[in-house]
Coordinates of C-alpha atoms in Angstrom, one line a residue:
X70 CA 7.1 66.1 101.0
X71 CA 8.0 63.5 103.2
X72 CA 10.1 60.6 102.8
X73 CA 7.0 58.2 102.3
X74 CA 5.5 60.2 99.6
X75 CA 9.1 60.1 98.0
X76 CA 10.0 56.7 98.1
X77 CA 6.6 56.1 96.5
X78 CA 6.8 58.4 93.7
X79 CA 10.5 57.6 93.1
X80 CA 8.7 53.6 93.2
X81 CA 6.2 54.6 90.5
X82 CA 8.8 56.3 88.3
X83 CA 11.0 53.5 88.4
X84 CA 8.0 50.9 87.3
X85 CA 7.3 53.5 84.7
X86 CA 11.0 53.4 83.6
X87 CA 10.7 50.0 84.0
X88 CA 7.8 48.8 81.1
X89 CA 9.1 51.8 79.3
X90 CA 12.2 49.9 78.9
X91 CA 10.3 46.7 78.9
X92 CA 7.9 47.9 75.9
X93 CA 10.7 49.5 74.2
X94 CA 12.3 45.7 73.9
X95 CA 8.8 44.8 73.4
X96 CA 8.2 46.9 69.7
X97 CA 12.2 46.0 68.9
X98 CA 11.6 42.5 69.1
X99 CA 8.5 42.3 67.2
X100 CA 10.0 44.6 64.7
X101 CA 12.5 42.3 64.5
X102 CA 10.5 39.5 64.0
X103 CA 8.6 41.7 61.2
X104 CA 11.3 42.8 59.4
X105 CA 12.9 38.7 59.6
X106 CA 9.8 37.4 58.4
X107 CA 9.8 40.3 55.4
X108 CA 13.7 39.7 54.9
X109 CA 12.6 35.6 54.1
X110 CA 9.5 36.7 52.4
X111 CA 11.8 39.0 50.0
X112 CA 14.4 35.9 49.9
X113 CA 11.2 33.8 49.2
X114 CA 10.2 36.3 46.2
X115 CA 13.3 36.5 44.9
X116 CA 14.1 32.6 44.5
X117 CA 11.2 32.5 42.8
X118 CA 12.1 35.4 40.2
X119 CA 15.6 33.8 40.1
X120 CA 13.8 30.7 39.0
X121 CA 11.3 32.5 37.1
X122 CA 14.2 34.0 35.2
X123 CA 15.5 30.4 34.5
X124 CA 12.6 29.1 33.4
X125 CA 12.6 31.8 30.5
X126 CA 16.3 31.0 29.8
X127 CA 18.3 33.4 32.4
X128 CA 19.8 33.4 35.3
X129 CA 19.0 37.2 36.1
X130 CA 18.5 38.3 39.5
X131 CA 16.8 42.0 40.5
X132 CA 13.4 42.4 39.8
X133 CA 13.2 44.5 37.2
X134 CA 15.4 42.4 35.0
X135 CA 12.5 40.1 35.3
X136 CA 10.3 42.3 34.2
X137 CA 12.2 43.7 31.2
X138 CA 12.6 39.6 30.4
X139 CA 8.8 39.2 30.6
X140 CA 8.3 41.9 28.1
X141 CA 10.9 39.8 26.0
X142 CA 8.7 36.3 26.7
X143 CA 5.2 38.5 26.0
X144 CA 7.3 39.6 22.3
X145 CA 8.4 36.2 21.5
X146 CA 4.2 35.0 22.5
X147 CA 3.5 37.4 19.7
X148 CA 5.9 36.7 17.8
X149 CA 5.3 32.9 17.9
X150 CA 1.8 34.1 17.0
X151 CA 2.6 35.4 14.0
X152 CA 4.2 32.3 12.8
X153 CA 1.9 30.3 14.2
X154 CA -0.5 29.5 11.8
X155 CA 1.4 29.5 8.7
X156 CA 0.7 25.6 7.4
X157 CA -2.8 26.1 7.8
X158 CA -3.1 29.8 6.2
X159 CA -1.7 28.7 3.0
X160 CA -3.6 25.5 3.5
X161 CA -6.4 27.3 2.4
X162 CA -4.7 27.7 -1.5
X163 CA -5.9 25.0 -2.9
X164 CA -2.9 25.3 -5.1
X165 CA -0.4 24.5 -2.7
X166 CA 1.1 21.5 -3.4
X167 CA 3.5 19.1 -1.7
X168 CA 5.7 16.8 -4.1
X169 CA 7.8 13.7 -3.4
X170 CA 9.5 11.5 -5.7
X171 CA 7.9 8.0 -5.9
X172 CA 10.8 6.2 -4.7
X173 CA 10.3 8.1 -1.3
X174 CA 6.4 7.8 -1.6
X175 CA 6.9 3.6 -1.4
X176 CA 9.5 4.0 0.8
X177 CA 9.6 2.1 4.2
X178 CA 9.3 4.2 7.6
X179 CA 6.3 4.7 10.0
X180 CA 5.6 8.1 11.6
X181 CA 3.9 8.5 15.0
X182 CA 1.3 11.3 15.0
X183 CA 3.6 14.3 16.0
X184 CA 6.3 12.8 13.2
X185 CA 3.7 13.5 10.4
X186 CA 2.7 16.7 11.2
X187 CA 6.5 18.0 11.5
X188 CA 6.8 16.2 8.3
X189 CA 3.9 18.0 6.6
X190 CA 4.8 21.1 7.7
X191 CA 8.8 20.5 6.9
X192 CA 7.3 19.4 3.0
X193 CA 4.9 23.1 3.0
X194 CA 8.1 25.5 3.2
X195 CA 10.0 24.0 0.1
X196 CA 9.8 25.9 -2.6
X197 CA 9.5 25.3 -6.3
X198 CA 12.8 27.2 -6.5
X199 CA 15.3 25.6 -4.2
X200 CA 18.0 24.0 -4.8
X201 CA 19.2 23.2 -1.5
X202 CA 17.6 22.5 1.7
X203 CA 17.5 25.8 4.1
X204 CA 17.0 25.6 8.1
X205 CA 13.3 26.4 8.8
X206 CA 11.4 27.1 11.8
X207 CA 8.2 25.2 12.4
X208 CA 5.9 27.1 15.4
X209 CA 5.5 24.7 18.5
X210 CA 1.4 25.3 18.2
X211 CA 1.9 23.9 14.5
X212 CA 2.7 20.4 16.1
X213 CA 1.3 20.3 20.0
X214 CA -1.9 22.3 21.0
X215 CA -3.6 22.4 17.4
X216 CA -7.0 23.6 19.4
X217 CA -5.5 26.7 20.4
X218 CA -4.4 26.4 23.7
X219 CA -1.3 27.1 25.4
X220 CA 1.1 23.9 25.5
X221 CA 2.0 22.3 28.5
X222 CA 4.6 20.6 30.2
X223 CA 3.8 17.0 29.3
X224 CA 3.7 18.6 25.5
X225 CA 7.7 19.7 25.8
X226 CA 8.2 16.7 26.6
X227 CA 6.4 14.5 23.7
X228 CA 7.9 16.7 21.4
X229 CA 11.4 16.4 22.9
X230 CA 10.7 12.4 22.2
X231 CA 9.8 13.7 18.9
X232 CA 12.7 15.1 18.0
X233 CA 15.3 12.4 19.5
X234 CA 13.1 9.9 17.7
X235 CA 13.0 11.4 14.2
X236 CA 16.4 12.2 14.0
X237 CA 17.0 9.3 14.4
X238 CA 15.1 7.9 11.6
X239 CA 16.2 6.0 8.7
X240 CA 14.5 5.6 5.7
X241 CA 14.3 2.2 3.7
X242 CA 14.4 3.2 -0.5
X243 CA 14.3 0.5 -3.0
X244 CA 16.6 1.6 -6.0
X245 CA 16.2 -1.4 -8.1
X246 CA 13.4 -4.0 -8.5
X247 CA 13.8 -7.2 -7.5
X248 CA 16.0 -9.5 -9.5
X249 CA 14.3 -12.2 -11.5
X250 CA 17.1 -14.6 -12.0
X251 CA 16.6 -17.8 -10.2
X252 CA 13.6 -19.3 -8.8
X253 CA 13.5 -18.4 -5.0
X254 CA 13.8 -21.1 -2.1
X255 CA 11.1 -21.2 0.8
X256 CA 11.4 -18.2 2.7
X257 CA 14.1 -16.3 1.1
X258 CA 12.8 -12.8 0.6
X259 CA 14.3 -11.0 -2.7
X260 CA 15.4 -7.9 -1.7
X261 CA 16.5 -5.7 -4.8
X262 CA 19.1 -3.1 -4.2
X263 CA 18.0 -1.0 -1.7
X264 CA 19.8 2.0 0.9
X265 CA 19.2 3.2 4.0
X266 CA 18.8 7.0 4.5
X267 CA 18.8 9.4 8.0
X268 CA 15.3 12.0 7.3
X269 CA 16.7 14.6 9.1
X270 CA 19.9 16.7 9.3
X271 CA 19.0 18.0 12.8
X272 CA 16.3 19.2 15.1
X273 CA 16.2 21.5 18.1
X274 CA 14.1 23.8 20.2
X275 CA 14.7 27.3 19.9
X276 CA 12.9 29.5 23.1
X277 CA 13.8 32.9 21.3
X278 CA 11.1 31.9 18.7
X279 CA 8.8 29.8 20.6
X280 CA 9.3 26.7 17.2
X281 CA 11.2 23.9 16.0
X282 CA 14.6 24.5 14.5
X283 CA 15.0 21.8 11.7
X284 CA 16.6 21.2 8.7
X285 CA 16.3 18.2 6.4
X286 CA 19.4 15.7 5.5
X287 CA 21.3 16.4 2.1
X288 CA 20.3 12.8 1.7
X289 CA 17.0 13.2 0.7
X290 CA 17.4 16.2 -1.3
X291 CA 17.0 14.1 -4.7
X292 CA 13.6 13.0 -3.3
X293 CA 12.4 16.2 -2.7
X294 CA 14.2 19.2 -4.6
X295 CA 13.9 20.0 -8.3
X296 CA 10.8 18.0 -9.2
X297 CA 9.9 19.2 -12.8
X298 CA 10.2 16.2 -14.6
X299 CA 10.3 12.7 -13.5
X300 CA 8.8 9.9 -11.7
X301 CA 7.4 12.5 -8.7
X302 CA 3.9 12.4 -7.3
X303 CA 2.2 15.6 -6.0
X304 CA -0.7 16.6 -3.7
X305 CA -2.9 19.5 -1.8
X306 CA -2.4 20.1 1.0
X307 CA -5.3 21.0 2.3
X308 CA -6.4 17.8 1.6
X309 CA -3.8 16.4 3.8
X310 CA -4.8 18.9 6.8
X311 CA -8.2 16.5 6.6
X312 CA -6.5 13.5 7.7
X313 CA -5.7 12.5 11.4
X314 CA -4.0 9.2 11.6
X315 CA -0.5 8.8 10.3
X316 CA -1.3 6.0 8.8
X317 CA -4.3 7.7 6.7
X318 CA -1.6 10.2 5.8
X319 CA 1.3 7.3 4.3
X320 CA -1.7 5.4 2.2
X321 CA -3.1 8.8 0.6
X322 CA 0.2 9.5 -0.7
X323 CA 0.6 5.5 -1.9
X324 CA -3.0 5.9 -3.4
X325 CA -2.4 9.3 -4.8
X326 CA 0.7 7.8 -6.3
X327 CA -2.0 5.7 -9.0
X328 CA -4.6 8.4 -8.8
X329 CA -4.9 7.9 -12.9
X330 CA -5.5 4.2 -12.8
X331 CA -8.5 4.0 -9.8
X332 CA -7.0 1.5 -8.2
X333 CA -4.1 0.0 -6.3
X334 CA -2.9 -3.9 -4.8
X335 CA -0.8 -4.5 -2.0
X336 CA 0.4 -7.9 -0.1
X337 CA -0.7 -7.6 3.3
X338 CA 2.9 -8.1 4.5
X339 CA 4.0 -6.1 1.7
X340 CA 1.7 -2.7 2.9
X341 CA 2.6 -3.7 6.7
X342 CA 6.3 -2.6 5.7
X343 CA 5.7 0.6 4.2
X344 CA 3.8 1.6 7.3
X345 CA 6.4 0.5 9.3
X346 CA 3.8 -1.9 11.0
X347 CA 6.2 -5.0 10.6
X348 CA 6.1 -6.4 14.2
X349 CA 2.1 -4.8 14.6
X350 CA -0.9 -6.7 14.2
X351 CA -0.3 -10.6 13.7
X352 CA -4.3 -10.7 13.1
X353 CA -5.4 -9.2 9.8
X354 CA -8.9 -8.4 11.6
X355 CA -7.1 -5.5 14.2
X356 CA -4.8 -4.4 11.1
X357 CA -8.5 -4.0 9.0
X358 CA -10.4 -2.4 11.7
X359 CA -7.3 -0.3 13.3
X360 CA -5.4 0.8 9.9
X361 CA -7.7 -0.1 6.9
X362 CA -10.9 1.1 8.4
X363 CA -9.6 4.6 10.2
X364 CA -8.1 5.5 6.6
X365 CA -10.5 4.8 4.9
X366 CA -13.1 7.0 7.3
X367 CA -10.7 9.5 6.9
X368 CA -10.1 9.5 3.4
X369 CA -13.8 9.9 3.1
X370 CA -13.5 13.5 3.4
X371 CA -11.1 13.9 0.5
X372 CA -10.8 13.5 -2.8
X373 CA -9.1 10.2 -2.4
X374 CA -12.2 7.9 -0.8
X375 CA -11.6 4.1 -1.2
X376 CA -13.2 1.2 -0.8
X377 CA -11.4 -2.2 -0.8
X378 CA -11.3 -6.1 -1.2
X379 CA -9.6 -8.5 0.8
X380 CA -8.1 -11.3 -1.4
X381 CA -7.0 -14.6 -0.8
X382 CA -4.4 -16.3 -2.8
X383 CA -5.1 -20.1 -4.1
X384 CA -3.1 -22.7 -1.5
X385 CA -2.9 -20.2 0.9
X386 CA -5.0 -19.5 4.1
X387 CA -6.1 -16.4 5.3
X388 CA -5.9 -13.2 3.5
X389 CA -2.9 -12.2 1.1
X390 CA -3.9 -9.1 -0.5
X391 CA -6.0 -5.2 -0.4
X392 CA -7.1 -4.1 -3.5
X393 CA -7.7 -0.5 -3.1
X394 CA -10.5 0.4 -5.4
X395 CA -11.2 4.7 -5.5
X396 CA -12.8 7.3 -8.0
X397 CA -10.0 8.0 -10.8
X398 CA -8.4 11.5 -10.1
X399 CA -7.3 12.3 -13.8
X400 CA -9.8 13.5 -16.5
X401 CA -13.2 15.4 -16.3
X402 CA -15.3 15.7 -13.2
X403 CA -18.9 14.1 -14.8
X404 CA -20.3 15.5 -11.5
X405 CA -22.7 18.5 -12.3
X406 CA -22.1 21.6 -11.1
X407 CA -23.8 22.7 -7.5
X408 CA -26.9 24.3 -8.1
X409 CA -27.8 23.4 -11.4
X410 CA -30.6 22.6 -12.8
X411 CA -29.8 19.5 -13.3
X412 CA -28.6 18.3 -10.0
X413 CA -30.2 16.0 -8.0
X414 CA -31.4 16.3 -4.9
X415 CA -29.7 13.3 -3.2
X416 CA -26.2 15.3 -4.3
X417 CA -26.8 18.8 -3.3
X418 CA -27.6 17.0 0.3
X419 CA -24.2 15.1 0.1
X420 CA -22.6 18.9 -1.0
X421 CA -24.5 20.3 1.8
X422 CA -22.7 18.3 4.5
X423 CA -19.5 18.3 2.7
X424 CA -19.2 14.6 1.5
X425 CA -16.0 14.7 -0.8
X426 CA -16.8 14.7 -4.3
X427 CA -15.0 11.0 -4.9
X428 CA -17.7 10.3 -2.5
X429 CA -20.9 11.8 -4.2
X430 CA -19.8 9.3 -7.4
X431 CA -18.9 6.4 -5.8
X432 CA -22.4 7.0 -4.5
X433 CA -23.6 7.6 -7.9
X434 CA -22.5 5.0 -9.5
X435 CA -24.7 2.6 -7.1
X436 CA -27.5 4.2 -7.5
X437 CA -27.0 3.4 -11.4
X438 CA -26.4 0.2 -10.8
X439 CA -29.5 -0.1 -8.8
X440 CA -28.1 -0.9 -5.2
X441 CA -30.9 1.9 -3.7
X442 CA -33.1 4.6 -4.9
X443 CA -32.0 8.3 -4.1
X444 CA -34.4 8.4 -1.7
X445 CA -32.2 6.1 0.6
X446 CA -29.8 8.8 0.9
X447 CA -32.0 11.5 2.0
X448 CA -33.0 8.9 4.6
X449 CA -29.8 8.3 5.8
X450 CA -28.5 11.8 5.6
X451 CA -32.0 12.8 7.9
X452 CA -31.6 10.1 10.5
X453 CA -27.8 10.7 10.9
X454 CA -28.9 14.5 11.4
X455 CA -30.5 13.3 14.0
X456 CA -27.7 11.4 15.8
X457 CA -26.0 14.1 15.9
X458 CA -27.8 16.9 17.1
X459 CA -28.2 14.5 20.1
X460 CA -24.8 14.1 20.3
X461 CA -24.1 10.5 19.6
X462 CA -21.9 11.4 17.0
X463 CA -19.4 13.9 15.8
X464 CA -18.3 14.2 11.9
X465 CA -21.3 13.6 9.9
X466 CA -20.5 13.5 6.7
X467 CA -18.4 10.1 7.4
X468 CA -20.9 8.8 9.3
X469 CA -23.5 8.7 5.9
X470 CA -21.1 7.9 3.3
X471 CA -19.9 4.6 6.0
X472 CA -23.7 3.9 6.3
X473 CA -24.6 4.4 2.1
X474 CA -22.0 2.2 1.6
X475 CA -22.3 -0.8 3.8
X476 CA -26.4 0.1 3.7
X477 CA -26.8 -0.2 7.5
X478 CA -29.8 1.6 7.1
X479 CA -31.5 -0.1 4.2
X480 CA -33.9 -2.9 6.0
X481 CA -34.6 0.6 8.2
X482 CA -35.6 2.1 4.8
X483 CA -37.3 -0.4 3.5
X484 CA -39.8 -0.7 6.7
X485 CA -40.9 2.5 6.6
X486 CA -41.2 2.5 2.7
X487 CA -43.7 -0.4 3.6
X488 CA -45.7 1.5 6.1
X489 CA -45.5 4.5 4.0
X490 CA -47.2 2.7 1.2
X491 CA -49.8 1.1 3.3
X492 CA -51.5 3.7 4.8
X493 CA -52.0 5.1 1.4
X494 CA -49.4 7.5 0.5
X495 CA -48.7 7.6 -3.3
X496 CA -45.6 7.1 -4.1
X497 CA -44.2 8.8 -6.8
X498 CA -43.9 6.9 -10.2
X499 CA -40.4 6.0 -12.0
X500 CA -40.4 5.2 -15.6
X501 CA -36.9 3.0 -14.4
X502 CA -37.3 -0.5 -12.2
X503 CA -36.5 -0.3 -8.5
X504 CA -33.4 -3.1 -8.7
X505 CA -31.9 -4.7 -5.5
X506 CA -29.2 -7.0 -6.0
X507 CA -30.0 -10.3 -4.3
X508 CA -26.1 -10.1 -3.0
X509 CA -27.4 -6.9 -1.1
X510 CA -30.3 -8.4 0.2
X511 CA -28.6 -11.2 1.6
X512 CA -27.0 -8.6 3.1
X513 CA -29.4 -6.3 5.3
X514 CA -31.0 -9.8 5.7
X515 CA -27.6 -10.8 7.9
X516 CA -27.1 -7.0 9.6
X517 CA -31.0 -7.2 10.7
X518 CA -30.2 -10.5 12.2
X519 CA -27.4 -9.8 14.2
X520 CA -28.9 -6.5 15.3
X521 CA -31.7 -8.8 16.4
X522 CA -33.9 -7.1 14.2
X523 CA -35.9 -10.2 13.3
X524 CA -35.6 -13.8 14.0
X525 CA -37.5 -15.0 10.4
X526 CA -35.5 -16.6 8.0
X527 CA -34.5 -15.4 4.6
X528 CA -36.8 -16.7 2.5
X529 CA -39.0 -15.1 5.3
X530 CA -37.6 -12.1 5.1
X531 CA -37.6 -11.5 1.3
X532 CA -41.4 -12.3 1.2
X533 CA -42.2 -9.7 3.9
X534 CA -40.0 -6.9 2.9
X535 CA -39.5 -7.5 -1.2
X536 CA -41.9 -9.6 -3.0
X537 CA -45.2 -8.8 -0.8
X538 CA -44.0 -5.0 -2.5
X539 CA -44.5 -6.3 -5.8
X540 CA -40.8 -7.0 -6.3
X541 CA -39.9 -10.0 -8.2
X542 CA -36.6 -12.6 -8.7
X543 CA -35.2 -11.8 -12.0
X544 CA -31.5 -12.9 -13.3
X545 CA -29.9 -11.0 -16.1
X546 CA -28.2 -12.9 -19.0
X547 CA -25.4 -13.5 -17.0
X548 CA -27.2 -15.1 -13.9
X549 CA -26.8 -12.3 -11.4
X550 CA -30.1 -12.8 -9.5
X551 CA -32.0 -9.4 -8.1
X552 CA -35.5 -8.3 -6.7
X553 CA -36.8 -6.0 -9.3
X554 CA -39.7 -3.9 -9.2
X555 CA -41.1 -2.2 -12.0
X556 CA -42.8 0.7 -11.9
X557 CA -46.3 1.5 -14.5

């Protein structure tokens, strides 16, 4: 070989050498570089298992720790399951019963939304029995995420308010009436003895049972324990598991309170107090349509449906007092029985969409008097059906009893009676007189006009829709004035 072909082959070994050596570094560095970016990827994965772990209340750090706490979090889901649910499963007793003394009942103290339902729940695991107040726990889904779903963030948070908020609650109890023994001076407010008491002995969130750790004060334990006898009052709970608003929650316990008598008074500034609405609503019109009105919608689906009077005082502008007027609770039901033979049609359609029985005789009773025929109903309870199949309304049962009652559908009614009769439909024949009291025609008279329904005026109005009927002006022996039509 000569020296040529020698230095060129000892050349091309050398350059071999050479990117051997050079791809050798090559693959180290980009193992390197692979097995830095795993390292920070495994770092990554494991700061967010350390925080993982944290989240579920350790600070462990190897991987199948975590898992083992997963399996502890996926027990305590089930097991929170298990006690989720409990208010509402013996809801459905109709004989459970919660029972406060009276003293508590008309005591002053507001509750936000999330304070009631604690409350509620707090009142459904005393028993008849104790004699002492025990620590209970209350599932999380009992107060947040009612629907089902899985509670968030921003609902740890509400109910950590919560529970800062209602601890820290005290309770205003009268203990003694009012003294009567001198005449009061302009704007001195008799107060009667009176004491301040803390609701709650503690509260806390406990993540090994997914609830509420609470415990009433000793405080309150005469206003709760060992009602047999006494000045207590008592309700079902399922009919308190109808009710939304807190404040529809505090008046059905002050109504229930007089449940034998059918009816109740409060001052305005008087029932303001007990709600704890002291500093709320200067105008009576936002307390009526934002506390009166929402009650009494929802109180329409219980056995405690009201309806009630504003009252002024002589001398004194503005209004002074609510008269609560409702169906009395105590004595026989003089409803009959669903699907009798004797039950009217008109009823078995308020059953049907589950109109409260208070409801169905308040209802009743205006038919006796002759307010509308039962017909009206049915005509209400059909075009509401209507509204809300197309959605423009949700709970429909509060929807008709609202509209039988303020008979926002009556001059409706009444047109289409007209129609009905002039095309030549017969119309059935009642041995009783079709009687409208001239107070409620007044009435749809106003409602039409300001839903622009007509621009005639009344005397108008009562010719068209009443006497060209055949309805005439009668007044009883004690001058109430009515349209009456009587029937051959």
């Amino acid at each position: 070989m000569s020296k040529r072909e020698q230095k060129a082959r000892s050349a091309g070994t050398k350059s071999t050498n050479c990117l051997a050596v050079k791809g050798t570094k090559s693959t180290k560095h980009r193992n390197r570089k692979h097995d830095k970016q795993g390292t920070e990827s495994t770092k990554r994965n494991k700061k967010h298992e350390i925080q993982s772990c944290k989240r579920i209340g350790t600070g462990g750090e190897h991987p199948l720790k975590l898992v083992f706490l997963l399996s502890i979090v996926h027990l305590r889901h089930e097991n929170s399951a298990i006690m989720q649910g409990n208010l509402f499963s013996e809801a459905q007793n109709p004989s459970k019963l919660l029972v406060q003394r009276n003293d508590l009942v008309n005591a002053r103290f507001g509750f936000t939304t999330l304070e009631m339902r604690l409350f509620m729940a707090m009142l459904s695991r005393i028993r008849r029995e104790d004699t002492e107040f025990h620590e209970v726990f209350i599932p999380v889904r009992e107060i947040i995420a009612l629907s089902g779903r899985r509670p968030s963030r921003n609902d740890y948070d509400q109910l950590e308010r919560m529970c800062d908020k209602i601890t820290s609650k005290k309770l205003t109890i009268r203990t003694s009436a009012p003294p009567r023994r001198r005449k009061r001076r302009v704007g001195e407010e008799d107060m009667g003895d009176f004491e301040k008491i803390p609701l709650m002995a503690y509260a806390s969130y406990s993540s090994e049972h997914c609830a509420l750790k609470v415990r009433f004060n000793d405080y309150v334990r005469d206003h709760l324990l060992q009602l047999n006898e006494g000045n207590f009052t008592q309700v079902e709970l399922i009919q308190l598991l109808k009710l939304k608003s807190s404040h529809s929650f505090r008046i059905y316990w002050l109504l229930k309170q007089r449940g034998e008598y059918g009816e109740r008074t409060f001052g305005v500034d008087e029932l303001k107090c007990l709600l704890g609405l002291e500093e709320d609503y200067p105008k009576f019109s936002m307390f009526r349509i934002r506390v009166l009105k929402v009650a009494q919608r929802e109180l329409a689906q219980t056995n405690l449906a009201f309806e009630f009077e504003e009252k002024n005082l002589t001398g004194m502008t503005g209004v002074q007092e609510i008269r609560f007027v409702f169906t009395k609770l105590k004595g026989k039901n003089s409803l009959p029985e669903p699907g009798g033979a004797e039950t009217p049609k008109w009823m078995e359609a308020l059953r049907a969409i589950e109109v409260s029985e208070a409801s169905i005789l308040a209802v009743g009773q205006r038919i006796e008097l002759g307010h509308f025929d039962p017909d009206y109903v049915l005509f209400v309870i059909a075009e509401l059906k209507k509204r809300k199949e197309a959605g423009k309304i949700t709970t429909l049962a509060g929807y008709v009893v609202d509209a039988i009652k303020n008979d926002y559908k009556l001059p409706e009614y009444l047109v289409r009676l007209q129609k009905r009769q002039s095309v030549g439909q017969p119309k059935e024949k009642k041995a009783e007189p079709v009687i409208y009291l001239m107070t409620d025609v007044r009435a749809g008279y106003d409602l039409a006009v300001k839903r622009k329904q007509t621009i005639e005026s009344f005397e108008e109005y009562l010719q068209r829709i009443y006497l060209a009927q055949g309805f005439q002006i009668e007044k009883n022996r004690l001058g109430i004035e009515a349209v009456v039509k009587r029937t051959s």
